[in-house]
XYZ file of C-alpha atoms in Angstrom:
386
model
C -12.224 -40.472 -5.236
C -9.768 -40.530 -2.220
C -9.712 -43.509 0.026
C -7.684 -43.812 3.140
C -8.602 -47.117 4.655
C -6.167 -49.959 4.300
C -8.119 -53.081 3.082
C -6.343 -56.460 3.383
C -4.330 -57.382 0.355
C -4.091 -60.459 -1.696
C -1.823 -62.386 0.451
C -3.469 -61.518 3.808
C -1.066 -58.710 4.730
C -2.030 -55.067 4.791
C -1.615 -52.794 2.059
C 0.213 -49.600 3.485
C 2.000 -46.391 2.808
C 0.735 -44.834 -0.468
C -1.342 -47.928 -1.201
C -3.614 -47.974 -4.009
C -7.130 -49.202 -3.527
C -10.243 -49.432 -5.571
C -13.707 -48.274 -4.465
C -15.690 -51.550 -3.908
C -19.302 -51.782 -4.884
C -21.512 -50.118 -2.394
C -18.685 -48.052 -0.783
C -19.113 -44.272 -0.707
C -17.400 -42.139 -3.246
C -15.884 -39.323 -1.078
C -15.800 -36.933 -4.101
C -19.284 -37.286 -5.464
C -20.883 -38.018 -2.140
C -22.701 -40.964 -3.614
C -22.896 -44.598 -3.011
C -21.083 -46.505 -5.966
C -22.793 -49.689 -7.101
C -21.861 -52.238 -9.836
C -18.261 -51.968 -11.115
C -15.649 -50.794 -9.019
C -15.077 -46.954 -9.285
C -11.880 -44.911 -9.659
C -8.546 -46.174 -8.361
C -7.051 -43.904 -5.938
C -3.976 -43.673 -3.540
C -4.531 -42.839 -0.098
C -2.015 -41.314 2.356
C -1.118 -43.993 4.833
C 1.329 -44.784 7.559
C 2.889 -48.093 8.248
C 0.915 -50.793 9.888
C 2.389 -53.999 11.369
C 1.382 -57.183 10.027
C -1.132 -58.856 12.017
C -1.161 -62.185 13.503
C 0.252 -64.993 11.469
C 1.909 -62.453 9.068
C 4.450 -61.179 11.798
C 6.768 -64.225 11.346
C 6.621 -63.881 7.717
C 7.304 -60.264 7.829
C 10.441 -60.877 10.057
C 11.611 -63.432 7.696
C 11.281 -61.414 4.487
C 12.891 -58.543 6.380
C 15.973 -60.555 7.388
C 16.209 -62.250 3.895
C 15.865 -58.897 2.114
C 18.731 -57.136 4.348
C 21.065 -60.113 3.647
C 20.362 -60.404 -0.163
C 20.336 -56.793 -0.840
C 23.496 -56.188 1.022
C 25.362 -58.967 -0.729
C 24.174 -58.182 -4.217
C 25.377 -54.509 -3.931
C 28.792 -55.376 -2.846
C 28.826 -58.209 -5.362
C 27.806 -55.835 -8.180
C 30.445 -53.560 -7.024
C 33.051 -56.045 -7.189
C 31.968 -57.471 -10.700
C 31.836 -53.682 -12.174
C 35.016 -52.491 -10.648
C 37.344 -55.412 -10.245
C 36.574 -57.784 -13.046
C 36.592 -56.687 -16.820
C 32.726 -57.056 -17.074
C 31.702 -53.378 -17.160
C 28.235 -53.681 -18.428
C 25.799 -52.410 -15.638
C 22.544 -52.889 -17.364
C 23.380 -56.337 -18.551
C 24.407 -57.186 -14.969
C 21.230 -55.715 -13.473
C 19.101 -57.883 -15.984
C 20.377 -60.998 -14.614
C 18.347 -61.030 -11.542
C 15.166 -60.186 -13.487
C 15.902 -63.001 -15.870
C 16.360 -65.475 -13.240
C 13.063 -64.616 -11.405
C 11.266 -64.815 -14.653
C 12.747 -68.316 -15.471
C 11.972 -69.622 -11.983
C 8.432 -68.336 -12.242
C 7.827 -69.991 -15.618
C 9.265 -73.338 -14.496
C 7.127 -73.156 -11.506
C 4.036 -72.485 -13.613
C 4.527 -75.095 -16.288
C 5.381 -77.726 -13.650
C 2.064 -77.052 -11.914
C 3.523 -75.554 -8.671
C 1.852 -72.264 -9.335
C -1.547 -72.041 -10.898
C -2.544 -68.953 -13.088
C -6.192 -70.269 -13.400
C -7.657 -66.874 -12.234
C -5.333 -65.013 -14.562
C -5.337 -67.168 -17.637
C -7.784 -64.985 -19.572
C -5.728 -61.858 -19.008
C -5.792 -60.070 -22.348
C -2.763 -58.397 -24.181
C -4.413 -54.850 -23.700
C -4.786 -55.418 -19.944
C -1.020 -56.470 -19.604
C -0.085 -53.577 -21.788
C -2.054 -51.373 -19.494
C -1.319 -52.548 -16.045
C 1.973 -54.495 -16.519
C 4.051 -52.838 -19.085
C 4.488 -49.588 -17.107
C 5.953 -51.360 -14.143
C 8.395 -53.096 -16.519
C 9.513 -49.635 -17.808
C 9.815 -48.234 -14.311
C 11.826 -51.378 -13.211
C 14.025 -51.332 -16.161
C 14.964 -47.578 -15.625
C 15.476 -48.020 -11.865
C 17.762 -51.104 -12.285
C 19.737 -49.725 -15.360
C 20.351 -46.147 -13.743
C 21.089 -47.621 -10.234
C 23.690 -49.875 -11.571
C 25.290 -47.240 -13.757
C 25.855 -44.950 -10.808
C 28.704 -47.458 -9.521
C 30.844 -45.887 -12.196
C 30.515 -42.208 -10.863
C 30.144 -42.354 -7.165
C 31.782 -44.101 -4.255
C 29.943 -47.185 -2.881
C 29.581 -45.375 0.511
C 28.133 -42.117 -0.942
C 25.989 -43.872 -3.437
C 24.011 -45.409 -0.415
C 23.940 -42.091 1.451
C 22.442 -40.643 -1.808
C 19.625 -43.297 -1.486
C 18.368 -41.609 1.579
C 16.515 -39.358 -0.979
C 13.907 -42.245 -1.842
C 11.107 -40.683 0.571
C 11.660 -37.502 -1.160
C 11.045 -38.921 -4.661
C 8.029 -40.755 -3.267
C 6.627 -37.600 -1.819
C 6.784 -35.446 -4.827
C 5.668 -38.182 -7.180
C 2.429 -38.659 -4.936
C 1.662 -35.073 -4.312
C 2.304 -33.939 -7.700
C -0.024 -36.427 -9.208
C -2.686 -35.718 -6.658
C -2.563 -39.172 -5.328
C -1.698 -38.103 -1.761
C -2.637 -35.243 0.432
C -0.026 -32.473 1.338
C 0.962 -32.279 4.982
C 3.266 -29.660 6.310
C 4.811 -31.923 8.765
C 5.652 -34.606 6.033
C 7.022 -31.721 3.767
C 9.342 -30.384 6.558
C 10.707 -33.803 7.118
C 11.372 -34.157 3.507
C 13.142 -30.777 3.610
C 15.376 -32.106 6.613
C 16.312 -35.095 4.335
C 17.009 -32.929 1.228
C 19.295 -30.790 3.689
C 21.140 -33.502 5.097
C 21.799 -34.966 1.712
C 23.020 -31.653 0.258
C 25.487 -31.284 3.244
C 26.700 -34.764 2.634
C 27.211 -34.328 -1.002
C 29.029 -30.865 -0.594
C 31.827 -32.775 1.296
C 31.932 -35.838 -0.896
C 35.324 -36.427 -2.512
C 34.149 -38.123 -5.348
C 30.828 -36.118 -6.138
C 29.841 -35.898 -9.727
C 26.601 -34.422 -11.079
C 26.168 -37.521 -13.467
C 26.287 -39.815 -10.526
C 23.847 -37.761 -8.722
C 21.640 -37.552 -11.699
C 21.614 -41.318 -11.966
C 20.661 -41.768 -8.371
C 17.715 -39.182 -8.543
C 16.449 -40.869 -11.680
C 16.678 -44.283 -10.062
C 14.941 -43.209 -7.016
C 12.280 -41.350 -8.841
C 11.432 -44.364 -10.908
C 11.703 -46.582 -7.855
C 8.858 -44.438 -6.380
C 6.675 -44.978 -9.401
C 7.501 -48.555 -9.423
C 6.723 -49.128 -5.994
C 3.250 -47.350 -6.340
C 2.478 -49.505 -9.373
C 3.626 -52.700 -7.984
C 1.254 -52.271 -4.847
C -1.625 -51.694 -7.378
C -0.810 -54.691 -9.242
C -0.474 -56.945 -6.303
C -3.152 -55.784 -3.940
C -5.984 -54.457 -6.587
C -5.484 -57.070 -9.038
C -4.955 -59.902 -6.438
C -1.668 -61.122 -7.914
C 0.437 -63.274 -5.732
C 4.165 -62.588 -5.653
C 5.100 -65.463 -8.202
C 2.292 -64.315 -10.383
C 3.764 -60.898 -10.288
C 6.996 -61.922 -11.432
C 5.647 -64.003 -14.117
C 3.795 -61.249 -15.545
C 6.147 -58.288 -14.740
C 9.586 -59.891 -15.524
C 9.110 -59.976 -19.403
C 7.973 -56.448 -19.344
C 11.100 -55.417 -17.375
C 13.314 -57.475 -19.693
C 11.636 -55.769 -22.783
C 13.062 -52.384 -21.667
C 16.416 -53.729 -20.221
C 16.911 -55.521 -23.488
C 16.225 -52.251 -25.475
C 18.931 -50.397 -23.110
C 21.421 -53.276 -23.516
C 21.081 -53.238 -27.298
C 21.510 -49.454 -27.521
C 24.278 -48.787 -24.949
C 26.220 -51.946 -24.203
C 25.759 -54.715 -26.861
C 28.337 -53.537 -29.424
C 31.186 -53.332 -26.751
C 30.189 -56.519 -25.109
C 30.658 -58.288 -28.452
C 33.947 -56.625 -28.889
C 35.286 -57.564 -25.345
C 33.774 -61.038 -25.445
C 31.437 -60.552 -22.397
C 30.068 -63.789 -22.854
C 33.431 -65.469 -22.388
C 33.989 -63.491 -19.414
C 30.706 -64.892 -17.990
C 31.722 -68.382 -18.947
C 35.076 -67.861 -17.047
C 33.351 -66.867 -13.744
C 30.175 -68.800 -13.879
C 29.442 -68.840 -10.051
C 29.954 -65.005 -9.754
C 27.263 -64.266 -12.408
C 24.865 -66.980 -11.124
C 25.259 -65.536 -7.881
C 24.413 -62.182 -9.301
C 21.231 -63.674 -10.926
C 20.146 -65.516 -7.891
C 20.671 -62.569 -5.435
C 19.002 -60.298 -7.791
C 16.034 -62.463 -8.032
C 16.124 -62.831 -4.236
C 15.956 -59.218 -3.629
C 13.036 -58.918 -6.039
C 11.281 -61.642 -4.393
C 12.003 -60.590 -0.574
C 11.084 -56.943 -1.468
C 7.720 -58.059 -2.529
C 7.346 -60.246 0.404
C 8.108 -57.338 2.825
C 5.613 -55.168 0.972
C 2.877 -57.679 1.193
C 3.424 -58.619 4.721
C 4.560 -55.290 6.404
C 3.920 -52.558 3.770
C 6.200 -50.576 1.513
C 7.258 -48.081 4.215
C 8.836 -50.984 6.045
C 10.859 -51.892 2.919
C 11.972 -48.157 2.836
C 13.145 -48.472 6.507
C 14.991 -51.747 5.800
C 16.645 -50.100 2.671
C 17.994 -47.271 5.037
C 19.329 -50.031 7.439
C 20.961 -51.710 4.477
C 22.447 -48.547 3.227
C 24.156 -48.019 6.736
C 25.637 -51.739 6.459
C 26.831 -50.837 3.012
C 28.510 -47.738 4.055
C 30.692 -49.530 6.701
C 31.482 -52.198 4.118
C 32.619 -49.591 1.569
C 34.921 -48.075 4.241
C 36.291 -51.388 5.258
C 36.665 -53.189 1.903
C 37.209 -50.402 -0.588
C 38.835 -47.811 1.562
C 36.051 -45.256 0.931
C 36.679 -41.856 2.386
C 33.686 -40.423 4.442
C 34.549 -37.011 5.976
C 32.908 -35.727 9.361
C 30.747 -33.339 7.373
C 29.451 -36.122 5.077
C 28.761 -38.334 7.989
C 26.893 -35.539 9.733
C 24.948 -34.764 6.596
C 23.839 -38.308 6.340
C 22.995 -38.520 9.911
C 20.653 -35.481 9.365
C 19.004 -37.245 6.507
C 18.487 -40.369 8.764
C 16.827 -38.152 11.465
C 14.636 -36.537 8.696
C 13.713 -39.992 7.629
C 12.670 -41.046 11.246
C 10.674 -37.631 11.532
C 9.100 -38.522 8.031
C 7.775 -41.876 9.125
C 6.411 -40.372 12.313
C 4.795 -37.649 10.276
C 3.154 -40.036 7.683
C 1.651 -42.028 10.719
C 0.322 -38.878 12.092
C -0.923 -37.693 8.613
C -2.794 -41.043 8.052
C -4.745 -40.537 11.398
C -5.807 -36.998 10.312
C -6.911 -38.337 7.020
C -8.814 -41.115 8.521
C -10.714 -38.802 10.880
C -11.441 -36.330 8.114
C -12.598 -39.180 5.950
C -14.936 -40.536 8.595
C -16.203 -37.149 9.253
C -16.957 -36.740 5.481
C -18.590 -40.033 5.168
C -20.963 -39.958 8.185
C -23.346 -37.166 6.780
C -23.043 -38.529 3.076
C -24.405 -41.958 4.384
C -26.972 -40.286 6.487
C -28.329 -38.276 3.530
C -28.344 -41.384 1.312
C -30.363 -43.291 3.937
C -32.865 -40.504 4.214
C -33.213 -40.220 0.526
C -33.910 -43.773 0.155
C -36.639 -43.631 2.834
C -38.059 -40.611 1.257
C -38.403 -42.485 -2.063
C -39.818 -45.529 -0.465
C -42.562 -43.282 1.252
C -43.317 -41.695 -1.963
C -43.716 -44.812 -3.771
């Protein structure tokens, strides 16, 4: 079943851009043409553009947007400093600090009564494994590979490569049949890919390992974004509840990665001693990592995941200039032109997604009208016969 409407989400915002929704009782299933009753029907993901938050959510959307830009830009520069300047060269362990901080904060708030889990206290282990554990896996892979890329790419080019995030989202949704294919969206994706290829060709510090890590991180970020919106909107989880349940799942996979890839060297190099020598730096890493997670959830809930992608591009531009100014990153004219082309493609992508949503809404309305009419006639006929 395919649903293109955008129902209010758990926090009163609007679930937008590849939002996953469930058919509610009494709604028309557009695949079978029948009215669904009783339990909710299949979970689907509709093509959607970005919708501005309404009324009282506008102020919160602006607040979370500014907070996200500030925290995300600062944490990237701080991570770069820790991994390249200090002797602490453990990207996965560093990435886990923000997740750990968020989980501890949510646990404290729950056990002090500031946050109630009354409506989720009966969540079963099987439900957690089915709905939450996959998000933890996606989050863990995203954070680990994203931080590992710092060792292989310049800070500026790393941000340029992240322009590929809409590409990953497009192919994930299209390949799984969760979003309709639209030629205009596909063309915009090709423009982004072309721009990224031009930028990569002229990049001084280009490595295939670095690009592979970025592509992996963006692909799993696309999966995580879709799954997160399902967890928050469909399951009616608040942002804090989401962190309370998701963070342990993320830490499981991050812990496995740390154990298999970093732990032995961390023990040999006394990584714990390094952290004790610079406690404020690592506390800041954890706090800002948590702030990025929290603010990104706030942006999705109040303005939609597409807005989060736009803000991420704005953040990347700020980081590129910071990389040039602080770390003397070399950005050639061809690289800059390639990235500018990707940004143009990204703008076209946003426009194409909005138009695609309008087309899908019209198609859905046209399909639903005769189905509802036929259902009413069938019901009337049955009454007459009785």
